Amino acid sequence: MGRRLAPLTLDNLADLPERCRSCVFWELDPVRGAAAVKAGRPGAEKEAWIYGVLLEWGCCGRVVYVDDVPVGFVLYAPPAYVPRAASFPTSPVSPDAVQLMTALILPGYQGQGLGRVMVQTVAKDLLSRGFKAIEAFGDARWKEPACVLPADHLLAVGFKTVRTHPSHPRLRLELRTTLSWKEDVELALDRLLGAVKKEPVLRPL
């Protein structure tokens, strides 16, 4: 089985699941996001966001391939590039951290170590760029796949709560700890990344 993790660019954006390619939940604030969907332009807005982040900050995602078939992805960026982050009651993300926006490994490819390799690859990338941690807003009342990852699953893979909230706590993962993860974390990663297997869609908070 040949597997590789490629930086997300405009060239391979089409390898993301269709709904994920046109989801602007994180990339736009609630008002602009709703307007983009109403105008039928979320795909164009997503492409414009990725283009802008690549130019100004650099790599903001990875696409996972197995035998050249796209089977997963992860998106991340500093909160300055994530307008939706300001809408969360536990904002802001710490200045030494990058925000984990969303991630996915297709169900048929879980349990193969891909989730662990993906997160470790992101950790190495961000450490080389001077960041110390990944932070994420969790959904403490998670019931179904959506753009906000379930808080319980984030905790299961090593995130720690840094600001509590009944609905959307903010959690933090120290990057150096991910580089020494053992295989027993894979089950927890399967649960986390599989939680978005139905492809996230734009929805109000």
PDB file of N, CA and C in Angstrom, residues 3-16 49-51 53-54 57-65 70 72-76 117-118 121-122 124-126 128-129:
ATOM      1  N   ARG A   3       1.273   5.142   0.422  1.00  0.00           N
ATOM      2  CA  ARG A   3       0.547   6.256   1.005  1.00  0.00           C
ATOM      3  C   ARG A   3       1.436   7.485   1.068  1.00  0.00           C
ATOM      4  N   ARG A   4       0.825   8.626   0.884  1.00  0.00           N
ATOM      5  CA  ARG A   4       1.564   9.876   0.947  1.00  0.00           C
ATOM      6  C   ARG A   4       0.647  10.976   1.446  1.00  0.00           C
ATOM      7  N   LEU A   5       1.255  11.998   2.022  1.00  0.00           N
ATOM      8  CA  LEU A   5       0.518  13.151   2.514  1.00  0.00           C
ATOM      9  C   LEU A   5       1.026  14.374   1.767  1.00  0.00           C
ATOM     10  N   ALA A   6       0.173  14.955   0.957  1.00  0.00           N
ATOM     11  CA  ALA A   6       0.563  16.083   0.126  1.00  0.00           C
ATOM     12  C   ALA A   6       0.002  17.383   0.699  1.00  0.00           C
ATOM     13  N   PRO A   7       0.765  18.460   0.624  1.00  0.00           N
ATOM     14  CA  PRO A   7       0.224  19.757   1.041  1.00  0.00           C
ATOM     15  C   PRO A   7      -1.010  20.112   0.211  1.00  0.00           C
ATOM     16  N   LEU A   8      -1.997  20.691   0.850  1.00  0.00           N
ATOM     17  CA  LEU A   8      -3.198  21.118   0.146  1.00  0.00           C
ATOM     18  C   LEU A   8      -2.896  22.374  -0.672  1.00  0.00           C
ATOM     19  N   THR A   9      -3.193  22.336  -1.948  1.00  0.00           N
ATOM     20  CA  THR A   9      -3.022  23.476  -2.844  1.00  0.00           C
ATOM     21  C   THR A   9      -4.261  23.590  -3.723  1.00  0.00           C
ATOM     22  N   LEU A  10      -4.287  24.594  -4.574  1.00  0.00           N
ATOM     23  CA  LEU A  10      -5.401  24.713  -5.517  1.00  0.00           C
ATOM     24  C   LEU A  10      -5.407  23.545  -6.501  1.00  0.00           C
ATOM     25  N   ASP A  11      -4.243  22.946  -6.724  1.00  0.00           N
ATOM     26  CA  ASP A  11      -4.151  21.836  -7.679  1.00  0.00           C
ATOM     27  C   ASP A  11      -4.858  20.579  -7.198  1.00  0.00           C
ATOM     28  N   ASN A  12      -4.850  20.332  -5.892  1.00  0.00           N
ATOM     29  CA  ASN A  12      -5.490  19.110  -5.398  1.00  0.00           C
ATOM     30  C   ASN A  12      -6.722  19.383  -4.533  1.00  0.00           C
ATOM     31  N   LEU A  13      -7.205  20.617  -4.559  1.00  0.00           N
ATOM     32  CA  LEU A  13      -8.427  20.942  -3.815  1.00  0.00           C
ATOM     33  C   LEU A  13      -9.584  20.048  -4.255  1.00  0.00           C
ATOM     34  N   ALA A  14      -9.613  19.687  -5.534  1.00  0.00           N
ATOM     35  CA  ALA A  14     -10.683  18.837  -6.051  1.00  0.00           C
ATOM     36  C   ALA A  14     -10.663  17.441  -5.451  1.00  0.00           C
ATOM     37  N   ASP A  15      -9.587  17.074  -4.752  1.00  0.00           N
ATOM     38  CA  ASP A  15      -9.502  15.752  -4.139  1.00  0.00           C
ATOM     39  C   ASP A  15     -10.194  15.690  -2.783  1.00  0.00           C
ATOM     40  N   LEU A  16     -10.664  16.826  -2.274  1.00  0.00           N
ATOM     41  CA  LEU A  16     -11.469  16.814  -1.061  1.00  0.00           C
ATOM     42  C   LEU A  16     -12.879  16.353  -1.407  1.00  0.00           C
ATOM     43  N   TRP A  49     -10.165  31.499  -0.385  1.00  0.00           N
ATOM     44  CA  TRP A  49      -9.587  31.463   0.967  1.00  0.00           C
ATOM     45  C   TRP A  49      -8.266  30.702   0.960  1.00  0.00           C
ATOM     46  N   ILE A  50      -8.261  29.533   0.346  1.00  0.00           N
ATOM     47  CA  ILE A  50      -7.040  28.728   0.304  1.00  0.00           C
ATOM     48  C   ILE A  50      -5.934  29.474  -0.433  1.00  0.00           C
ATOM     49  N   TYR A  51      -6.271  30.112  -1.535  1.00  0.00           N
ATOM     50  CA  TYR A  51      -5.294  30.885  -2.307  1.00  0.00           C
ATOM     51  C   TYR A  51      -4.682  31.980  -1.438  1.00  0.00           C
ATOM     52  N   VAL A  53      -4.535  32.219   1.904  1.00  0.00           N
ATOM     53  CA  VAL A  53      -3.733  31.695   3.015  1.00  0.00           C
ATOM     54  C   VAL A  53      -2.391  31.161   2.516  1.00  0.00           C
ATOM     55  N   LEU A  54      -2.412  30.478   1.380  1.00  0.00           N
ATOM     56  CA  LEU A  54      -1.164  29.968   0.812  1.00  0.00           C
ATOM     57  C   LEU A  54      -0.192  31.106   0.504  1.00  0.00           C
ATOM     58  N   TRP A  57       0.520  32.947   4.310  1.00  0.00           N
ATOM     59  CA  TRP A  57       1.004  32.184   5.469  1.00  0.00           C
ATOM     60  C   TRP A  57       1.703  30.888   5.088  1.00  0.00           C
ATOM     61  N   GLY A  58       1.220  30.265   4.023  1.00  0.00           N
ATOM     62  CA  GLY A  58       1.805  28.995   3.611  1.00  0.00           C
ATOM     63  C   GLY A  58       0.811  27.854   3.730  1.00  0.00           C
ATOM     64  N   CYS A  59       1.334  26.632   3.782  1.00  0.00           N
ATOM     65  CA  CYS A  59       0.514  25.420   3.809  1.00  0.00           C
ATOM     66  C   CYS A  59      -0.525  25.462   4.924  1.00  0.00           C
ATOM     67  N   CYS A  60      -1.776  25.170   4.571  1.00  0.00           N
ATOM     68  CA  CYS A  60      -2.859  25.209   5.563  1.00  0.00           C
ATOM     69  C   CYS A  60      -3.646  23.901   5.586  1.00  0.00           C
ATOM     70  N   GLY A  61      -3.073  22.854   5.005  1.00  0.00           N
ATOM     71  CA  GLY A  61      -3.767  21.573   5.017  1.00  0.00           C
ATOM     72  C   GLY A  61      -2.935  20.474   4.395  1.00  0.00           C
ATOM     73  N   ARG A  62      -3.385  19.262   4.592  1.00  0.00           N
ATOM     74  CA  ARG A  62      -2.756  18.083   3.985  1.00  0.00           C
ATOM     75  C   ARG A  62      -3.846  17.190   3.425  1.00  0.00           C
ATOM     76  N   VAL A  63      -3.528  16.549   2.303  1.00  0.00           N
ATOM     77  CA  VAL A  63      -4.431  15.567   1.720  1.00  0.00           C
ATOM     78  C   VAL A  63      -3.746  14.208   1.799  1.00  0.00           C
ATOM     79  N   VAL A  64      -4.465  13.212   2.276  1.00  0.00           N
ATOM     80  CA  VAL A  64      -3.916  11.868   2.445  1.00  0.00           C
ATOM     81  C   VAL A  64      -4.300  11.014   1.248  1.00  0.00           C
ATOM     82  N   TYR A  65      -3.301  10.350   0.656  1.00  0.00           N
ATOM     83  CA  TYR A  65      -3.534   9.472  -0.488  1.00  0.00           C
ATOM     84  C   TYR A  65      -3.062   8.062  -0.161  1.00  0.00           C
ATOM     85  N   PRO A  70      -7.426   9.757  -2.961  1.00  0.00           N
ATOM     86  CA  PRO A  70      -7.575  10.628  -1.796  1.00  0.00           C
ATOM     87  C   PRO A  70      -8.512  10.003  -0.766  1.00  0.00           C
ATOM     88  N   GLY A  72      -8.477  11.228   2.778  1.00  0.00           N
ATOM     89  CA  GLY A  72      -8.651  12.059   3.952  1.00  0.00           C
ATOM     90  C   GLY A  72      -7.962  13.389   3.799  1.00  0.00           C
ATOM     91  N   PHE A  73      -8.197  14.270   4.750  1.00  0.00           N
ATOM     92  CA  PHE A  73      -7.557  15.580   4.730  1.00  0.00           C
ATOM     93  C   PHE A  73      -7.646  16.227   6.106  1.00  0.00           C
ATOM     94  N   VAL A  74      -6.861  17.260   6.296  1.00  0.00           N
ATOM     95  CA  VAL A  74      -6.919  18.076   7.500  1.00  0.00           C
ATOM     96  C   VAL A  74      -6.722  19.530   7.088  1.00  0.00           C
ATOM     97  N   LEU A  75      -7.435  20.442   7.753  1.00  0.00           N
ATOM     98  CA  LEU A  75      -7.301  21.873   7.511  1.00  0.00           C
ATOM     99  C   LEU A  75      -6.904  22.565   8.805  1.00  0.00           C
ATOM    100  N   TYR A  76      -5.961  23.490   8.717  1.00  0.00           N
ATOM    101  CA  TYR A  76      -5.513  24.219   9.903  1.00  0.00           C
ATOM    102  C   TYR A  76      -4.967  25.577   9.482  1.00  0.00           C
ATOM    103  N   VAL A 117      -0.356   9.390  11.410  1.00  0.00           N
ATOM    104  CA  VAL A 117       0.664   9.950  10.525  1.00  0.00           C
ATOM    105  C   VAL A 117       0.280  11.360  10.076  1.00  0.00           C
ATOM    106  N   MET A 118      -0.999  11.573   9.817  1.00  0.00           N
ATOM    107  CA  MET A 118      -1.463  12.881   9.378  1.00  0.00           C
ATOM    108  C   MET A 118      -1.220  13.942  10.453  1.00  0.00           C
ATOM    109  N   THR A 121       2.450  14.623  10.913  1.00  0.00           N
ATOM    110  CA  THR A 121       2.982  15.422   9.810  1.00  0.00           C
ATOM    111  C   THR A 121       2.660  16.895  10.015  1.00  0.00           C
ATOM    112  N   VAL A 122       1.442  17.171  10.439  1.00  0.00           N
ATOM    113  CA  VAL A 122       1.051  18.554  10.724  1.00  0.00           C
ATOM    114  C   VAL A 122       1.892  19.109  11.875  1.00  0.00           C
ATOM    115  N   LYS A 124       4.946  18.300  12.804  1.00  0.00           N
ATOM    116  CA  LYS A 124       6.300  18.607  12.342  1.00  0.00           C
ATOM    117  C   LYS A 124       6.316  19.894  11.527  1.00  0.00           C
ATOM    118  N   ASP A 125       5.311  20.067  10.679  1.00  0.00           N
ATOM    119  CA  ASP A 125       5.214  21.276   9.864  1.00  0.00           C
ATOM    120  C   ASP A 125       5.118  22.513  10.743  1.00  0.00           C
ATOM    121  N   LEU A 126       4.237  22.473  11.735  1.00  0.00           N
ATOM    122  CA  LEU A 126       4.004  23.646  12.565  1.00  0.00           C
ATOM    123  C   LEU A 126       5.161  23.912  13.528  1.00  0.00           C
ATOM    124  N   SER A 128       8.249  23.401  12.858  1.00  0.00           N
ATOM    125  CA  SER A 128       9.291  24.021  12.046  1.00  0.00           C
ATOM    126  C   SER A 128       8.986  25.482  11.749  1.00  0.00           C
ATOM    127  N   ARG A 129       7.733  25.870  11.956  1.00  0.00           N
ATOM    128  CA  ARG A 129       7.320  27.247  11.711  1.00  0.00           C
ATOM    129  C   ARG A 129       7.168  28.044  13.004  1.00  0.00           C
TER     130      ARG A 129
END
